[in-house]
Short mmCIF file of C-alpha atoms and ligand atoms in Angstrom, two decimals:
data_model
loop_
_atom_site.label_atom_id
_atom_site.label_comp_id
_atom_site.label_asym_id
_atom_site.label_seq_id
_atom_site.Cartn_x
_atom_site.Cartn_y
_atom_site.Cartn_z
CA MET A 1 8.43 -81.04 121.10
CA ARG A 2 7.19 -77.51 121.66
CA ILE A 3 4.06 -76.79 119.62
CA ALA A 4 2.35 -73.43 119.40
CA LEU A 5 -1.36 -74.02 118.81
CA LEU A 6 -3.03 -71.00 117.22
CA THR A 7 -6.82 -71.17 117.20
CA THR A 8 -9.00 -69.13 114.83
CA GLY A 9 -12.45 -70.78 115.01
CA GLY A 10 -14.13 -72.87 112.29
CA THR A 11 -15.99 -76.16 112.50
CA ILE A 12 -13.17 -77.77 114.49
CA ALA A 13 -14.16 -75.44 117.35
CA MET A 14 -17.94 -75.67 116.83
CA ARG A 15 -20.61 -77.82 118.44
CA ALA A 16 -23.98 -78.89 117.06
CA SER A 17 -27.10 -77.63 118.80
CA ASP A 18 -30.79 -77.32 117.93
CA LYS A 19 -29.86 -73.97 116.33
CA GLY A 20 -27.18 -75.57 114.14
CA GLY A 21 -23.41 -75.67 114.54
CA ASN A 22 -21.85 -72.68 116.22
CA LEU A 23 -18.87 -71.47 118.21
CA GLY A 24 -19.14 -71.56 121.98
CA ALA A 25 -16.71 -72.24 124.80
CA PRO A 26 -13.20 -73.01 123.48
CA PRO A 27 -12.80 -76.76 122.90
CA PRO A 28 -10.47 -78.70 125.21
CA PHE A 29 -7.71 -79.08 122.58
CA VAL A 30 -4.85 -78.86 125.08
CA GLU A 31 -6.30 -81.51 127.43
CA MET A 32 -7.01 -83.86 124.51
CA LEU A 33 -3.48 -83.42 123.13
CA ALA A 34 -1.95 -83.96 126.60
CA ARG A 35 -3.65 -87.37 126.71
CA VAL A 36 -2.74 -88.46 123.16
CA LEU A 37 0.62 -86.75 122.68
CA PRO A 38 2.14 -86.48 126.16
CA GLU A 39 5.52 -85.68 124.55
CA ALA A 40 4.11 -82.43 123.12
CA ARG A 41 4.32 -79.22 125.11
CA ILE A 42 1.43 -77.16 123.79
CA THR A 43 1.26 -73.38 124.03
CA LEU A 44 -2.31 -72.28 123.26
CA ILE A 45 -2.50 -68.95 121.42
CA PRO A 46 -6.08 -67.88 120.62
CA VAL A 47 -5.95 -65.54 117.60
CA LEU A 48 -9.54 -65.37 116.32
CA SER A 49 -12.76 -67.23 117.01
CA ARG A 50 -14.97 -66.96 113.94
CA PRO A 51 -16.32 -68.88 110.95
CA SER A 52 -13.62 -68.47 108.32
CA ALA A 53 -15.76 -67.23 105.42
CA GLY A 54 -15.93 -63.88 107.23
CA PHE A 55 -12.16 -63.40 107.54
CA SER A 56 -10.66 -60.30 105.95
CA ILE A 57 -7.20 -60.26 104.41
CA ALA A 58 -6.13 -58.23 107.45
CA ASP A 59 -7.36 -61.09 109.69
CA ILE A 60 -5.33 -63.54 107.63
CA ALA A 61 -2.27 -61.26 107.90
CA ALA A 62 -2.76 -61.22 111.69
CA ILE A 63 -2.75 -65.04 111.70
CA ALA A 64 0.47 -64.99 109.64
CA LYS A 65 2.12 -62.57 112.06
CA ALA A 66 1.11 -64.67 115.08
CA ALA A 67 2.41 -67.82 113.34
CA GLU A 68 5.76 -66.29 112.45
CA ASP A 69 6.20 -64.88 115.96
CA ALA A 70 5.39 -68.28 117.51
CA ALA A 71 7.72 -70.09 115.07
CA ALA A 72 10.72 -68.32 116.61
CA SER A 73 10.29 -70.07 119.97
CA HIS A 74 8.65 -73.41 119.10
CA ASP A 75 9.52 -76.56 117.14
CA GLY A 76 6.29 -76.31 115.18
CA VAL A 77 3.18 -74.17 114.76
CA VAL A 78 -0.33 -75.59 114.26
CA ILE A 79 -3.24 -73.38 113.23
CA THR A 80 -6.84 -74.56 113.61
CA HIS A 81 -8.99 -72.87 110.98
CA GLY A 82 -12.39 -73.07 109.31
CA THR A 83 -12.13 -75.10 106.15
CA ASP A 84 -14.15 -72.71 103.98
CA VAL A 85 -11.27 -70.35 103.18
CA LEU A 86 -8.46 -72.43 104.66
CA GLU A 87 -6.79 -72.62 101.25
CA GLU A 88 -6.57 -68.84 101.02
CA THR A 89 -5.07 -68.49 104.50
CA ALA A 90 -2.58 -71.31 103.91
CA PHE A 91 -1.50 -69.69 100.62
CA ALA A 92 -1.17 -66.26 102.28
CA LEU A 93 0.90 -67.82 105.07
CA GLU A 94 3.28 -69.19 102.46
CA LEU A 95 3.75 -65.65 101.11
CA LEU A 96 3.84 -63.82 104.45
CA THR A 97 6.03 -66.10 106.59
CA ARG A 98 9.59 -67.29 106.14
CA THR A 99 10.87 -69.81 108.64
CA ASP A 100 12.13 -73.38 108.65
CA THR A 101 9.82 -74.11 111.59
CA PRO A 102 6.85 -76.08 110.23
CA ILE A 103 3.60 -74.11 110.07
CA VAL A 104 0.67 -76.49 109.67
CA VAL A 105 -2.96 -75.55 109.07
CA THR A 106 -5.82 -77.91 109.86
CA GLY A 107 -9.53 -77.96 110.58
CA ALA A 108 -12.53 -80.27 110.60
CA MET A 109 -15.52 -81.06 108.44
CA ARG A 110 -17.66 -82.39 111.27
CA LEU A 111 -18.73 -80.48 114.37
CA ALA A 112 -16.92 -81.54 117.55
CA ASN A 113 -19.93 -83.39 119.04
CA GLN A 114 -21.10 -85.07 115.82
CA PRO A 115 -20.61 -88.83 115.32
CA SER A 116 -17.14 -89.61 113.94
CA ALA A 117 -16.02 -86.00 114.30
CA ASP A 118 -12.71 -85.57 112.47
CA GLY A 119 -11.31 -82.57 114.34
CA ASP A 120 -9.29 -84.39 117.01
CA ALA A 121 -7.70 -86.77 114.49
CA ASN A 122 -6.77 -83.88 112.20
CA LEU A 123 -5.34 -81.87 115.08
CA ILE A 124 -3.28 -84.79 116.37
CA ALA A 125 -1.89 -85.47 112.88
CA ALA A 126 -1.14 -81.75 112.40
CA CYS A 127 0.81 -81.67 115.69
CA ARG A 128 2.79 -84.76 114.69
CA VAL A 129 3.73 -83.12 111.39
CA ALA A 130 4.52 -79.76 113.00
CA GLY A 131 6.82 -81.48 115.49
CA SER A 132 8.62 -83.66 112.96
CA ALA A 133 12.13 -82.86 111.75
CA ALA A 134 11.11 -84.00 108.26
CA ALA A 135 8.64 -81.12 107.94
CA ARG A 136 11.30 -78.46 108.55
CA GLY A 137 11.95 -76.16 105.61
CA LYS A 138 9.04 -77.49 103.52
CA GLY A 139 6.96 -74.33 103.72
CA VAL A 140 3.43 -74.02 104.99
CA LEU A 141 1.55 -77.31 105.10
CA VAL A 142 -2.11 -78.32 105.27
CA VAL A 143 -2.75 -81.55 107.17
CA PHE A 144 -6.19 -83.03 106.65
CA ASP A 145 -7.56 -86.56 106.76
CA ASP A 146 -4.05 -87.97 107.37
CA GLU A 147 -2.58 -86.31 104.27
CA ILE A 148 0.09 -83.61 104.16
CA HIS A 149 -0.38 -80.98 101.43
CA TRP A 150 1.87 -78.12 100.37
CA ALA A 151 -0.16 -74.96 101.01
CA PRO A 152 -0.01 -73.49 97.46
CA LEU A 153 -1.43 -76.72 96.03
CA ALA A 154 -4.05 -77.51 98.68
CA ARG A 155 -7.64 -76.82 97.78
CA LYS A 156 -10.98 -77.58 99.39
CA ARG A 157 -12.56 -79.88 96.83
CA HIS A 158 -15.65 -81.08 98.63
CA ALA A 159 -18.43 -79.27 100.45
CA PHE A 160 -19.08 -81.79 103.23
CA ARG A 161 -17.10 -85.04 103.13
CA THR A 162 -14.18 -85.47 105.54
CA HIS A 163 -11.69 -86.02 102.71
CA ALA A 164 -12.22 -82.42 101.67
CA PHE A 165 -8.70 -81.33 100.69
CA SER A 166 -6.67 -82.29 97.68
CA SER A 167 -3.49 -81.15 95.89
CA GLU A 168 -4.63 -82.35 92.48
CA PRO A 169 -3.24 -82.72 89.91
CA PHE A 170 -0.04 -83.33 91.93
CA GLY A 171 -0.96 -85.06 95.16
CA PRO A 172 -0.03 -84.78 98.82
CA LEU A 173 3.63 -84.47 99.89
CA GLY A 174 3.10 -87.31 102.33
CA TRP A 175 0.88 -88.70 105.05
CA VAL A 176 0.59 -89.62 108.72
CA VAL A 177 0.10 -93.28 109.55
CA GLU A 178 0.37 -95.20 112.83
CA GLY A 179 1.59 -91.97 114.38
CA ARG A 180 4.48 -91.74 111.89
CA VAL A 181 5.03 -88.78 109.56
CA ARG A 182 6.14 -89.81 106.08
CA PHE A 183 7.11 -87.41 103.30
CA MET A 184 7.38 -88.77 99.75
CA LEU A 185 7.90 -85.40 98.01
CA ARG A 186 9.16 -81.94 98.78
CA PRO A 187 8.23 -78.62 97.15
CA GLU A 188 10.71 -77.65 94.46
CA GLN A 189 10.28 -73.93 95.03
CA ARG A 190 9.16 -71.43 97.62
CA LEU A 191 6.93 -68.52 96.67
CA PRO A 192 8.38 -65.00 96.88
CA ARG A 193 8.20 -63.42 100.32
CA LEU A 194 5.70 -60.58 100.65
CA SER A 195 4.79 -58.38 103.58
CA TRP A 196 1.44 -57.08 104.72
CA GLY A 197 1.30 -53.30 104.39
CA GLY A 198 -1.93 -52.75 106.31
CA ARG A 199 -3.98 -51.14 103.52
CA GLU A 200 -7.21 -53.02 102.79
CA THR A 201 -8.34 -53.03 99.17
CA VAL A 202 -11.14 -54.32 96.97
CA VAL A 203 -10.03 -57.12 94.61
CA PRO A 204 -12.96 -59.05 93.12
CA ILE A 205 -12.87 -62.10 90.88
CA LEU A 206 -14.96 -62.21 87.71
CA GLU A 207 -15.31 -65.66 86.18
CA ALA A 208 -15.96 -65.62 82.43
CA GLY A 209 -17.76 -68.20 80.34
CA PRO A 210 -19.97 -68.43 77.30
CA GLY A 211 -22.21 -65.40 76.90
CA LEU A 212 -20.15 -63.03 79.06
CA GLU A 213 -22.05 -59.75 78.71
CA PRO A 214 -19.82 -56.88 77.50
CA GLN A 215 -22.17 -54.47 79.28
CA LEU A 216 -21.52 -56.17 82.61
CA VAL A 217 -17.77 -55.87 82.11
CA LYS A 218 -18.15 -52.24 81.07
CA ASN A 219 -20.18 -51.38 84.17
CA PHE A 220 -18.01 -53.36 86.55
CA PRO A 221 -17.82 -51.55 89.92
CA LYS A 222 -14.73 -49.54 90.82
CA CYS A 223 -12.10 -51.65 92.54
CA ASP A 224 -8.34 -51.66 93.22
CA ALA A 225 -7.61 -54.58 90.88
CA LEU A 226 -9.71 -57.09 89.01
CA VAL A 227 -8.95 -60.80 88.69
CA LEU A 228 -10.45 -62.63 85.74
CA ALA A 229 -10.89 -66.41 85.88
CA LEU A 230 -10.86 -67.21 82.19
CA PRO A 231 -11.57 -70.33 80.17
CA GLY A 232 -8.60 -72.39 79.04
CA ALA A 233 -5.20 -70.82 79.37
CA GLY A 234 -6.67 -67.31 79.56
CA HIS A 235 -9.13 -66.58 76.76
CA VAL A 236 -12.20 -64.38 76.57
CA ALA A 237 -14.88 -63.37 74.05
CA ASP A 238 -13.69 -60.94 71.39
CA THR A 239 -16.30 -58.42 72.55
CA VAL A 240 -14.52 -57.58 75.82
CA PRO A 241 -10.73 -57.07 75.37
CA ALA A 242 -11.12 -53.41 74.38
CA ILE A 243 -13.32 -52.84 77.46
CA LEU A 244 -10.78 -54.56 79.69
CA GLU A 245 -7.96 -52.48 78.20
CA ALA A 246 -9.80 -49.28 79.10
CA MET A 247 -10.28 -50.24 82.75
CA PRO A 248 -8.46 -47.92 85.14
CA MET A 249 -7.25 -50.63 87.56
CA PRO A 250 -4.75 -53.48 87.00
CA VAL A 251 -6.50 -56.48 85.42
CA ILE A 252 -4.98 -59.91 86.05
CA PHE A 253 -6.17 -63.01 84.26
CA ALA A 254 -5.91 -66.60 85.49
CA SER A 255 -6.96 -69.91 84.00
CA ARG A 256 -10.26 -71.09 85.44
CA THR A 257 -9.28 -74.74 84.85
CA GLY A 258 -7.55 -75.08 88.23
CA ALA A 259 -4.36 -76.59 86.80
CA GLY A 260 -1.43 -75.63 84.61
CA GLU A 261 -0.77 -71.96 83.94
CA THR A 262 -1.76 -69.08 81.70
CA LEU A 263 -0.14 -69.12 78.27
CA THR A 264 1.69 -66.10 76.90
CA HIS A 265 2.37 -66.65 73.20
CA SER A 266 0.17 -69.41 71.81
CA TYR A 267 -3.10 -67.77 70.70
CA GLY A 268 -3.16 -64.52 68.78
CA TYR A 269 -6.89 -64.16 68.00
CA ALA A 270 -8.98 -61.32 69.49
CA GLY A 271 -9.56 -62.37 73.10
CA GLY A 272 -6.65 -64.84 73.07
CA GLU A 273 -3.95 -64.45 75.73
CA MET A 274 -1.57 -62.68 73.32
CA ASP A 275 -4.24 -60.04 72.65
CA LEU A 276 -4.93 -59.59 76.37
CA ILE A 277 -1.24 -59.23 77.21
CA ALA A 278 -0.73 -56.75 74.35
CA ARG A 279 -3.57 -54.70 75.85
CA GLY A 280 -1.81 -54.51 79.23
CA LEU A 281 -3.53 -57.34 81.11
CA ILE A 282 -1.27 -59.38 83.40
CA PRO A 283 -1.25 -63.20 83.25
CA ALA A 284 -1.34 -64.88 86.67
CA GLY A 285 1.00 -67.68 85.57
CA PRO A 286 0.53 -70.79 87.74
CA LEU A 287 -1.77 -69.08 90.28
CA ASP A 288 -5.49 -69.66 90.09
CA ALA A 289 -7.85 -66.72 90.50
CA ARG A 290 -8.28 -67.22 94.26
CA HIS A 291 -4.57 -67.29 94.91
CA ALA A 292 -3.93 -64.42 92.50
CA ARG A 293 -6.51 -62.38 94.41
CA ILE A 294 -4.78 -63.03 97.75
CA ALA A 295 -1.34 -62.15 96.33
CA LEU A 296 -2.79 -58.96 94.80
CA ALA A 297 -4.45 -57.91 98.04
CA ILE A 298 -1.11 -58.31 99.83
CA LEU A 299 0.82 -56.46 97.10
CA LEU A 300 -1.76 -53.64 97.05
CA SER A 301 -1.68 -53.39 100.85
CA ASN A 302 1.77 -51.84 100.33
CA GLY A 303 0.57 -49.61 97.48
CA ALA A 304 2.12 -51.74 94.71
CA ALA A 305 1.96 -50.17 91.25
CA LYS A 306 0.99 -52.07 88.11
CA LYS A 307 4.65 -52.65 87.20
CA ASP A 308 5.32 -54.20 90.65
CA ILE A 309 2.29 -56.47 90.18
CA ALA A 310 3.48 -57.50 86.71
CA ALA A 311 6.96 -58.20 88.12
CA PHE A 312 5.54 -60.41 90.88
CA PHE A 313 3.46 -62.54 88.53
CA GLY A 314 6.22 -62.56 85.89
CA ASP A 315 8.69 -64.02 88.40
CA LEU A 316 6.51 -66.96 89.44
N1 LIG B 1 -18.03 -72.69 108.56
C1 LIG B 1 -16.79 -73.33 108.78
C2 LIG B 1 -15.65 -72.35 108.60
O1 LIG B 1 -15.39 -71.62 109.50
C3 LIG B 1 -16.64 -74.50 107.93
C4 LIG B 1 -15.54 -75.39 108.37
O2 LIG B 1 -14.72 -75.06 109.20
O3 LIG B 1 -15.50 -76.48 107.82
O4 LIG B 1 -14.99 -72.33 107.57
#
């Protein structure tokens, strides 16, 4: 099997020192894989070498381009990535790439020279999945701690333990055990294909809760679009809808619960989702605020207008 191994940095490529974990010389991934998976022919493609929290959307788009290019000439693509924003990159890859070749993202929670470091095991499992016929056509996958997650469902749910990723409330598509790749589920749908237009924009997330200050919303800094993470299925205090309606940029609201989707015609009170939609706000549907923000940044990179944004979220 021909595997393209794209490296981008992150803990999987870091070593502990008396100054804390940091990136240094590239880790010997190819030599390790040659020992454990002699059947794999690995092409190493360094893309970035940074902690992931500092990635821009343009960086993520560059990873997507490198992955799609590599997919054309390999059986599978594996991307090593910092775990901090791995879920955003994996989601963006699902939007920005279209290929039956498996694209698998992985990383590590422990530094390479720490006891029981998990990086090698995750990388080996990711290569097995990327090279398996069963993974073809299933979209972008996240392989972590022997589980296989569909990228749009995978989220980092723990700050330090090795079982850091989860697809709750659904669950992983499958797992890797005794070197075997087993899928139990497959994604029912693919997300719409988007392209990166090159324009970088400012798309913040504002999470609302009890006591949200109308003054803060009123004085919110200028940006290209605003994503609201709202309680429940998309509800906010009755003091802010008129302020939100007057904002000059597109305002998208997502549920802050992390599951389900925004409602559209259940609650009609001031600040309920029906009120927000009537005032021109756009419900994010099944996307959470983080994913909505990534989709918006990609849409806006091509100069999408509010109607294009509404059409994208309306079609999900
Ligand atoms: N700081 C790391 C990163 O690049 C954390 C990790 O990889 O787990 O995201």
